[in-house]
Tab-separated table of C-alpha atoms in Angstrom:
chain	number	residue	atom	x	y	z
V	1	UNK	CA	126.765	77.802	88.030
V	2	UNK	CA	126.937	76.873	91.878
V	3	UNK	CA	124.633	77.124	94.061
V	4	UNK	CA	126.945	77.009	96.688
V	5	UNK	CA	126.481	80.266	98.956
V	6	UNK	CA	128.671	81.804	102.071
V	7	UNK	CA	127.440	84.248	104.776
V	8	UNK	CA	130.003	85.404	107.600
V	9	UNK	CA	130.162	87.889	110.477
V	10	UNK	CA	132.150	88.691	113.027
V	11	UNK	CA	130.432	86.840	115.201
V	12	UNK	CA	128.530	83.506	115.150
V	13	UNK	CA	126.004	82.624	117.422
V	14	UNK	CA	125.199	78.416	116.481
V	15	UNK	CA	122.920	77.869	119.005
V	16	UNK	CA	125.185	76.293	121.121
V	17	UNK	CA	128.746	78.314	121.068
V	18	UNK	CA	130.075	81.923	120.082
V	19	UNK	CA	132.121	81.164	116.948
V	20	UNK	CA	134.527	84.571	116.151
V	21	UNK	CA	135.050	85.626	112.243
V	22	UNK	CA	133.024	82.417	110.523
V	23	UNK	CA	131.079	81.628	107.666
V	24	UNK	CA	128.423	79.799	106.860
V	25	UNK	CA	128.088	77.777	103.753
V	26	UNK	CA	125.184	76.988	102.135
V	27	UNK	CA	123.840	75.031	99.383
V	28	UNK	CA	120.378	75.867	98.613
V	29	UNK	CA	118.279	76.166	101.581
V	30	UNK	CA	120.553	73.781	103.585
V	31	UNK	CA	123.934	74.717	106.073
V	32	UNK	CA	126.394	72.214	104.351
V	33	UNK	CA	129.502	73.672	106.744
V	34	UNK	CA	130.535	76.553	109.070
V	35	UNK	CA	134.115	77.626	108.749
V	36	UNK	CA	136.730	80.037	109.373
V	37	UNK	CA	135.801	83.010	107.359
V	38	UNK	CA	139.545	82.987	106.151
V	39	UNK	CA	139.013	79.271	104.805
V	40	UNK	CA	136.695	80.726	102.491
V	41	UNK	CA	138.181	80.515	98.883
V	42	UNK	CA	137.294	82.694	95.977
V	43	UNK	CA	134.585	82.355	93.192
V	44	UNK	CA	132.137	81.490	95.929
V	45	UNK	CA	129.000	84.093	96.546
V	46	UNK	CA	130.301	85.764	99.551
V	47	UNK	CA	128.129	88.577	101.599
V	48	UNK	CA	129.939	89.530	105.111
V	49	UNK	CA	129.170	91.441	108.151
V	50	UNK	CA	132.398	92.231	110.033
V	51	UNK	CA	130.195	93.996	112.999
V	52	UNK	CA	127.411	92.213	112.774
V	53	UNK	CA	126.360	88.899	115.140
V	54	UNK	CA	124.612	86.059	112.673
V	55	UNK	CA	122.396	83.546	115.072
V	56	UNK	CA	119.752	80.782	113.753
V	57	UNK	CA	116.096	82.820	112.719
V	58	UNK	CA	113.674	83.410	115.687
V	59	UNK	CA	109.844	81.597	115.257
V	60	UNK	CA	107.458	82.766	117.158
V	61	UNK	CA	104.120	80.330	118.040
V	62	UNK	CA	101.774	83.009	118.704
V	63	UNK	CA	100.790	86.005	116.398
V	64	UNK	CA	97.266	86.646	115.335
V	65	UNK	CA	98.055	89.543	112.634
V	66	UNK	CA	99.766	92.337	111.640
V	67	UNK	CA	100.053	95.686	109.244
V	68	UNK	CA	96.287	96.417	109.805
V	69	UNK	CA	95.163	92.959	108.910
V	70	UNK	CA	93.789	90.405	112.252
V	71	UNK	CA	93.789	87.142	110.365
V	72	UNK	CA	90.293	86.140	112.307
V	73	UNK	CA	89.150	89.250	110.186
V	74	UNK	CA	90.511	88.977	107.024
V	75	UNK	CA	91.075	84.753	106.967
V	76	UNK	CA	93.003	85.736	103.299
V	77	UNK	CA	96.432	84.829	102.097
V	78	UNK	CA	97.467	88.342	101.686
V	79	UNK	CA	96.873	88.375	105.846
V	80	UNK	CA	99.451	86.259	106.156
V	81	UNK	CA	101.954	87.283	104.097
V	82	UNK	CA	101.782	90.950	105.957
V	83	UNK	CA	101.966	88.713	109.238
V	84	UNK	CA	104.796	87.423	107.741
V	85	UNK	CA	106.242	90.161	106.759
V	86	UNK	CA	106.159	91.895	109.968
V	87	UNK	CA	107.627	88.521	111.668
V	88	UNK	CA	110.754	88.497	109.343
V	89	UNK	CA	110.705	92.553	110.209
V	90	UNK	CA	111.482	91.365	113.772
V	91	UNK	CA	114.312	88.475	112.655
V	92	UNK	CA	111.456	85.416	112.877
V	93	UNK	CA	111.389	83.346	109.620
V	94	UNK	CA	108.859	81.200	110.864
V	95	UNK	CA	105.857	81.604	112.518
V	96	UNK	CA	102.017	79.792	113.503
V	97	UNK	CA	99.182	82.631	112.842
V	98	UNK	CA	96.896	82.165	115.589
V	99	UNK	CA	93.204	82.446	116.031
V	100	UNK	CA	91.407	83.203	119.447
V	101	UNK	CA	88.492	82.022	121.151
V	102	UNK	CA	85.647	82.379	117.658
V	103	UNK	CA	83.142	80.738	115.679
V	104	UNK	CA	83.643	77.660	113.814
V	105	UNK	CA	82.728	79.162	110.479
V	106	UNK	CA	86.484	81.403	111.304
V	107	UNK	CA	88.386	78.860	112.181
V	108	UNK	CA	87.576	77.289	109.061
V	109	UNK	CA	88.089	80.261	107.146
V	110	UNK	CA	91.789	80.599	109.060
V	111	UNK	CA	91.949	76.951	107.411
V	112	UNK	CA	91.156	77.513	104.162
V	113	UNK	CA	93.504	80.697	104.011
V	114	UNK	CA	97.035	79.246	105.076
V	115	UNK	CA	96.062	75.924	103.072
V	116	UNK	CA	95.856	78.454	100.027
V	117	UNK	CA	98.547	80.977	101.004
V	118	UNK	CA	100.642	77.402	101.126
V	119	UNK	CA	99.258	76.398	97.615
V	120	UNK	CA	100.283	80.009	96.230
V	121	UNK	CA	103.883	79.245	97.392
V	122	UNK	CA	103.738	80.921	100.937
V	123	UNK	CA	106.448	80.629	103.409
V	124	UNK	CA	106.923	81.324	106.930
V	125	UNK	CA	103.892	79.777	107.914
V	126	UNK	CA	104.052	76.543	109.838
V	127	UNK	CA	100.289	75.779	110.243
V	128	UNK	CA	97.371	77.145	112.454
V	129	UNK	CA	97.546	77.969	116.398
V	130	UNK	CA	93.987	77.294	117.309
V	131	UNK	CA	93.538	79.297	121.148
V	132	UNK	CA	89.949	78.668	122.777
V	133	UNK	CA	87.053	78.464	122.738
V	134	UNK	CA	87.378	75.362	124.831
V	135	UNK	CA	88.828	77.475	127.805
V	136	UNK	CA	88.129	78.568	131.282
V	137	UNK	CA	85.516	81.578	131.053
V	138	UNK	CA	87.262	82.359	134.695
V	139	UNK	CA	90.432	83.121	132.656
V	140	UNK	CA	89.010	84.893	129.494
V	141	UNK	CA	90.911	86.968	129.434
V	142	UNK	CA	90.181	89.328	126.437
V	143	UNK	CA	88.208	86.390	124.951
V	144	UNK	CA	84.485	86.737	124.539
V	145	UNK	CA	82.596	84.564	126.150
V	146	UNK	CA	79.623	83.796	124.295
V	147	UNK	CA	81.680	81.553	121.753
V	148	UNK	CA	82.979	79.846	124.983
V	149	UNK	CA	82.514	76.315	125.888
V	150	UNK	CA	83.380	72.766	126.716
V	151	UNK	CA	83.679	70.455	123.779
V	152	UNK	CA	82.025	67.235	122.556
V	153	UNK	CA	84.065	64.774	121.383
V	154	UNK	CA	82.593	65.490	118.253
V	155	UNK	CA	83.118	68.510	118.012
V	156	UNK	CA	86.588	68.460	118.189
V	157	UNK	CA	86.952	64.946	115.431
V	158	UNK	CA	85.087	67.350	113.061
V	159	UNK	CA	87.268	70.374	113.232
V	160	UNK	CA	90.463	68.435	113.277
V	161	UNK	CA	88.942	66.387	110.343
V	162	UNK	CA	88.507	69.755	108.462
V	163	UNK	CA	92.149	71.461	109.914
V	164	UNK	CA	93.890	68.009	109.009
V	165	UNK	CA	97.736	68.890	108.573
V	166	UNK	CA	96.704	72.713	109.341
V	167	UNK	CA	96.149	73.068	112.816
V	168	UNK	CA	99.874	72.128	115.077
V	169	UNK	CA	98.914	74.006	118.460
V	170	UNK	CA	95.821	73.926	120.330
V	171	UNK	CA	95.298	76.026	124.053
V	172	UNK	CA	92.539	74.711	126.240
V	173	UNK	CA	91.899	74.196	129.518
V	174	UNK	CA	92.157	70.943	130.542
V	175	UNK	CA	89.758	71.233	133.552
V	176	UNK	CA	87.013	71.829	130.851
V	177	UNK	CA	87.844	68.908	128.319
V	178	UNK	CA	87.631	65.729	129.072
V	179	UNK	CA	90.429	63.021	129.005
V	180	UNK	CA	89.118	61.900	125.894
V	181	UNK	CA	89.116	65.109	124.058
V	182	UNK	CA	92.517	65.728	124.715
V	183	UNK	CA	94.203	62.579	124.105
V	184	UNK	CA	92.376	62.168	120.936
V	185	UNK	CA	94.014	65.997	120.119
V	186	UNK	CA	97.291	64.856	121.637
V	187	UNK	CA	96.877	61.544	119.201
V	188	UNK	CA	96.649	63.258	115.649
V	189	UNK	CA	99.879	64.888	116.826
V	190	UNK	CA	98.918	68.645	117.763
V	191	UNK	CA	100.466	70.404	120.762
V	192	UNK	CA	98.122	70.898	123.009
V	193	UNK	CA	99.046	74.137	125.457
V	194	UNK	CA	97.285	74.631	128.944
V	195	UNK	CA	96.153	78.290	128.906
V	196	UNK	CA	93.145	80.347	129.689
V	197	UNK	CA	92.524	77.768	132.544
V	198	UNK	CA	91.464	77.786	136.241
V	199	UNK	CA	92.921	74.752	136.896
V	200	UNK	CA	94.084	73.293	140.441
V	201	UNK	CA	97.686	72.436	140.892
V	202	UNK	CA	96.309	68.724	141.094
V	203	UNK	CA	94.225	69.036	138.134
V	204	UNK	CA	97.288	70.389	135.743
V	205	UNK	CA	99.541	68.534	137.626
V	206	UNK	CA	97.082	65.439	136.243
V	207	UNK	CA	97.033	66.616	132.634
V	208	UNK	CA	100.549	66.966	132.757
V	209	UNK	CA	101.078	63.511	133.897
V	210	UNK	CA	98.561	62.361	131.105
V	211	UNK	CA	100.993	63.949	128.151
V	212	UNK	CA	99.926	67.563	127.359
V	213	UNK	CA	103.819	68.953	126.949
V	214	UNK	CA	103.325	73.231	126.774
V	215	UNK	CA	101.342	76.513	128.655
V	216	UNK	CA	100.586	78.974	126.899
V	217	UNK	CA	101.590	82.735	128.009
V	218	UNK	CA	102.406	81.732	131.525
V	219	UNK	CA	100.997	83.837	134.812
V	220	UNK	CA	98.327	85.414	131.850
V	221	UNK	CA	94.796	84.044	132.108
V	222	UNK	CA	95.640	80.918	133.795
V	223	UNK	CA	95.037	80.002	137.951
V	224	UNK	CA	98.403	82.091	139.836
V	225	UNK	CA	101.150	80.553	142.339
V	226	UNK	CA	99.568	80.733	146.058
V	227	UNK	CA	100.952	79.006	148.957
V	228	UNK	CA	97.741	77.034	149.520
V	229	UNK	CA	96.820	76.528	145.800
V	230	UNK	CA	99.878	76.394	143.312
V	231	UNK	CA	97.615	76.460	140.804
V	232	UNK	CA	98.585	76.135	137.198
V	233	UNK	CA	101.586	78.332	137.394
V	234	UNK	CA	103.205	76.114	140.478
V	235	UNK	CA	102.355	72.797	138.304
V	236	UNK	CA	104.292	74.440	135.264
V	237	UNK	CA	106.910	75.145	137.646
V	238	UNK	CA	107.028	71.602	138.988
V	239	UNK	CA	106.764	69.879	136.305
V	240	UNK	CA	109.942	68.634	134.474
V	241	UNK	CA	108.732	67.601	130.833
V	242	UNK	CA	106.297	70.899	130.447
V	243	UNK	CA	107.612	74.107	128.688
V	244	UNK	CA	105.564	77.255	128.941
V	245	UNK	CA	105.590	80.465	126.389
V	246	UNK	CA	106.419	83.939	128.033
V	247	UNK	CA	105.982	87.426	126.566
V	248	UNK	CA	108.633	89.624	127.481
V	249	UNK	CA	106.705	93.080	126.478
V	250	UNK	CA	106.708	94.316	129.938
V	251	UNK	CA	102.965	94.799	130.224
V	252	UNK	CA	102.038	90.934	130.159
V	253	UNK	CA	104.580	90.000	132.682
V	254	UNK	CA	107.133	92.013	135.084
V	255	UNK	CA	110.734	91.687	134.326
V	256	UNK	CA	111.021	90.294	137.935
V	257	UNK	CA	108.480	87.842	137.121
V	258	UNK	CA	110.519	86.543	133.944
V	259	UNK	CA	113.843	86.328	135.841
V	260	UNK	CA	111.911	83.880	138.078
V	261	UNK	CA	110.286	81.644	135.868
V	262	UNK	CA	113.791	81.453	133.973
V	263	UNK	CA	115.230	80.023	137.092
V	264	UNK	CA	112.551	77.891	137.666
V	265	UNK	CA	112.320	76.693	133.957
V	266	UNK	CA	115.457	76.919	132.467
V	267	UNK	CA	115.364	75.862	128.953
V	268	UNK	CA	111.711	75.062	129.553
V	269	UNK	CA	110.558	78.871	129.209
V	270	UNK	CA	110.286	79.881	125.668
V	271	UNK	CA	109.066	83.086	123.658
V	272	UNK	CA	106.189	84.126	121.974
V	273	UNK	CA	104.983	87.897	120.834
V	274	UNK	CA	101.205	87.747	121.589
V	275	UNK	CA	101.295	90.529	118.777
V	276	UNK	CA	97.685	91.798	117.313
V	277	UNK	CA	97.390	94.485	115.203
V	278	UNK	CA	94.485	97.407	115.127
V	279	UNK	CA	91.497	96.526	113.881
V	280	UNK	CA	87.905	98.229	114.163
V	281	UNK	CA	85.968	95.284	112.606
V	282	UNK	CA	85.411	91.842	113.862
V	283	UNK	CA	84.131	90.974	117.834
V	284	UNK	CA	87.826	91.909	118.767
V	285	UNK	CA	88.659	95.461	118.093
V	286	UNK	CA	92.246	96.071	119.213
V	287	UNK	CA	93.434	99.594	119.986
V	288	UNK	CA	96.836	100.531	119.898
V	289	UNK	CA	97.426	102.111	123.423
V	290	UNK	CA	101.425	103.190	124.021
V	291	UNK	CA	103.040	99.707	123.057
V	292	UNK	CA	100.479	97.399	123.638
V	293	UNK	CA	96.898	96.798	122.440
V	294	UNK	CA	93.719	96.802	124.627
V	295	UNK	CA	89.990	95.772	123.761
V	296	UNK	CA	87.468	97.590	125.729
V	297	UNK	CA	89.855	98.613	128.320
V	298	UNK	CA	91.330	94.761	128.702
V	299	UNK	CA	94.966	94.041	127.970
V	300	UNK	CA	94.620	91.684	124.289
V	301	UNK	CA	97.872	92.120	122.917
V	302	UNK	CA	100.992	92.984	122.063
V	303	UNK	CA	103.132	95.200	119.379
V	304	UNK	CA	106.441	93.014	120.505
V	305	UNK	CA	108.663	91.465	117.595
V	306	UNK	CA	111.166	88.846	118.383
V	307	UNK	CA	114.014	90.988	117.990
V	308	UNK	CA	112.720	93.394	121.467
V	309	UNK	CA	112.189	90.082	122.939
V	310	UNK	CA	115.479	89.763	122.879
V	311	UNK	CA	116.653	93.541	123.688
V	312	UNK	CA	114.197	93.064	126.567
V	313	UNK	CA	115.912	89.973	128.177
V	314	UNK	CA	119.002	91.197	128.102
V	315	UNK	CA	118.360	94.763	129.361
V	316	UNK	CA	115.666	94.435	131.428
V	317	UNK	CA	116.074	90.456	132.877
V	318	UNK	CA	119.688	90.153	132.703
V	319	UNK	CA	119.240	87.013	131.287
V	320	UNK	CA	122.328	85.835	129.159
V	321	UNK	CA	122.392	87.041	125.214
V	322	UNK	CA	123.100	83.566	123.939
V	323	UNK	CA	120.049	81.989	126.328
V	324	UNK	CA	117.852	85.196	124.818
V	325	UNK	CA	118.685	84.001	121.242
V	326	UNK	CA	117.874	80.137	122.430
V	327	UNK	CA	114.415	81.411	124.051
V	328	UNK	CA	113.133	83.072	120.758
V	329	UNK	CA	114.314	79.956	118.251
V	330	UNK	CA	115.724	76.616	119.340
V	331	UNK	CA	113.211	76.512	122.069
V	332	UNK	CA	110.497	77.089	120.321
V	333	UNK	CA	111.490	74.638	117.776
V	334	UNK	CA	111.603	71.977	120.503
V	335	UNK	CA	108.075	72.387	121.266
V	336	UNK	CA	107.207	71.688	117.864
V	337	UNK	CA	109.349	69.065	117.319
V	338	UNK	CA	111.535	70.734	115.004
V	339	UNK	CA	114.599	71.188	117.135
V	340	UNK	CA	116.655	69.257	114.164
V	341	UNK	CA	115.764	71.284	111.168
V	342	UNK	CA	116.004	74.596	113.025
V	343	UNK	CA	116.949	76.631	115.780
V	344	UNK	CA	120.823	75.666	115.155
V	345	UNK	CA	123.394	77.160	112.715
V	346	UNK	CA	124.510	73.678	112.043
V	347	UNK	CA	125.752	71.118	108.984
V	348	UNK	CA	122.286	69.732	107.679
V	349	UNK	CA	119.785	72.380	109.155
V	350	UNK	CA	117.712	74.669	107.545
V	351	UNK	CA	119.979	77.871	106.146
V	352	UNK	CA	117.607	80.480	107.922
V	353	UNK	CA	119.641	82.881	110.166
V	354	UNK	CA	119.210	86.805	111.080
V	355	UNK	CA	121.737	89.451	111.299
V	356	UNK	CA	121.178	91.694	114.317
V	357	UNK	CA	123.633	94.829	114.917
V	358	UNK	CA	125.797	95.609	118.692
V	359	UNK	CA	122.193	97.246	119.690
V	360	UNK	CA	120.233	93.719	118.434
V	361	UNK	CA	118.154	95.272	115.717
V	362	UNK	CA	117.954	93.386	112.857
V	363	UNK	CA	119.810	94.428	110.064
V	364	UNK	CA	118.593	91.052	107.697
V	365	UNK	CA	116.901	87.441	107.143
V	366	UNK	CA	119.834	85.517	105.697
């Protein structure tokens, strides 16, 4: 029996063009063409969508939990296939479950859980987004900061000893770490993100010059754009080789303030959801207030999926549909290094695509 598989819609976003009445063919989990729907012969598993658009599955860097379950809470595989869940609800195959500013002992836990939600046959899950608690206390944020500090060099060897092939993003300030610390980070081939940071234009300016390549949540918790001091926003800005995640809920950023940092960016400015989930247990009790989360008054997340990132460019940024659809996949994919695999409805790249409707909800993971 073939495996040999065919997907089509009315319209075919690949990443890089509008394609009108195509298919996709796949074999296995792999695009092995992308033809005229008509070319399509018979005998071959065929599913269509004459309405809807078909464009390569969103991934989204930045999620800490979902469906009642904060994965610093409940560090358990079944965590993580709800967070899943809900990022596949939202048109994001792939995603990297994120753990703020905590104690070792739950970082470790966050470890153990995605190495045995992998060893179960998980999916979705690209590895561990570590965020803190080597940060700014300046630019908390929602973090707590009793659990934050500035590392040893030690320190850091050890938990990348024990996170070995598990942990792909770290955010820190680079003002608080020493060169050492992150080039040694940089070294065992983790991104490391500039966020929760104070910095001075020189100062990021310096750390981007030394290699770190991403900000995380840019103009949140990190030192603003000022005429006398730039600050870390004016060094992401000036930078050419440094791409910065944005969240496009409306409460973490104005609209304006997107349009800008689009036109100062480009394809540099990428998205992320931020998205928590309630929770009454743990030192970070999110409360669902409207369509965003707060802890103890303080903005600590959001309840955005990838799919109202991308109603909320276009309708409320006026950025272009196809450079929406770029923001939430092939982008990120770049800053993981992945831009080959996904990202791109394309011969030899991973068959993961969504199927949004004329309104871009999502109708289906393909």
């Amino acid at each position: 029996m073939s495996s040999v598989k065919v997907i089509s819609a009315g319209r075919v976003f690949t990443g890089e063009k509008w394609l009108q009445d195509h298919a996709v063919v796949m074999e296995g989990n792999r695009i092995i063409d992308v033809v005229p729907s008509a070319e399509i012969g018979k005998g071959i598993e065929s599913v269509s969508f004459p309405d809807g658009l078909l464009a390569p599955a969103f991934m989204d860097l930045q999620i800490y939990g979902a469906h009642g379950k904060l994965l610093a809470v409940y560090p358990e595989p079944d965590s993580l296939k709800k967070l899943v869940d809900y990022c596949r609800e939202g048109g994001a195959y792939w995603c990297m479950p994120t753990v703020a500013t905590n104690a070792t002992t739950v970082f470790h836990q966050c470890i153990d859980a995605i190495r045995a939600y992998w060893d179960t046959g998980g999916e979705g899950v690209l590895g561990l987004h570590v965020e803190g608690p080597w940060i700014n206390p300046k630019k908390k944020g929602a973090h707590l900061e009793a659990f934050i500090h500035a590392p040893s060099l030690e320190e850091v060897k050890a938990l990348l000893d024990y996170g070995k092939d598990v942990i792909r993003i770290i955010t820190l300030a680079p003002e608080i770490c020493s060169h050492e610390v992150v080039d040694y980070i940089m070294s065992k081939g983790i991104v490391v993100s500039a966020g929760h940071s104070n910095a001075t234009y020189k100062e990021a300016m310096q750390a981007f010059d030394r290699g770190i390549p991403a900000a995380t949540h840019l103009f949140n918790a990190m030192s603003p754009l000022q005429h006398r001091e730039p600050g870390l926003v004016g060094a992401v800005f000036n930078h050419d080789s440094v791409r910065a995640s944005i969240i496009p809920d409306g409460h973490h950023v104005d609209y304006a303030a997107i349009r800008i940092a689009k036109k100062m960016l480009g394809e540099r400015l990428f998205v992320i959801t931020d998205a928590v989930t309630h929770t009454d247990k743990g030192p970070y009790q999110h409360q669902l207030a409207g369509d965003k989360y707060e802890a103890a008054g303080i903005l600590s997340g959001s309840a955005l999926t990838l799919h109202k990132a991308v109603q909320n460019l276009v309708n409320h940024t006026g950025i272009e549909l196809a450079e929406a659809l770029r923001m939430c996949s092939l982008y990120p994919a770049r800053v993981m290094n992945m831009q080959n695999r996904f990202g791109k409805i394309q011969k030899g790249y991973d068959a993961a695509m969504v199927i949004l409707d004329a309104a871009l909800n999502v109708i289906r993971l393909a």
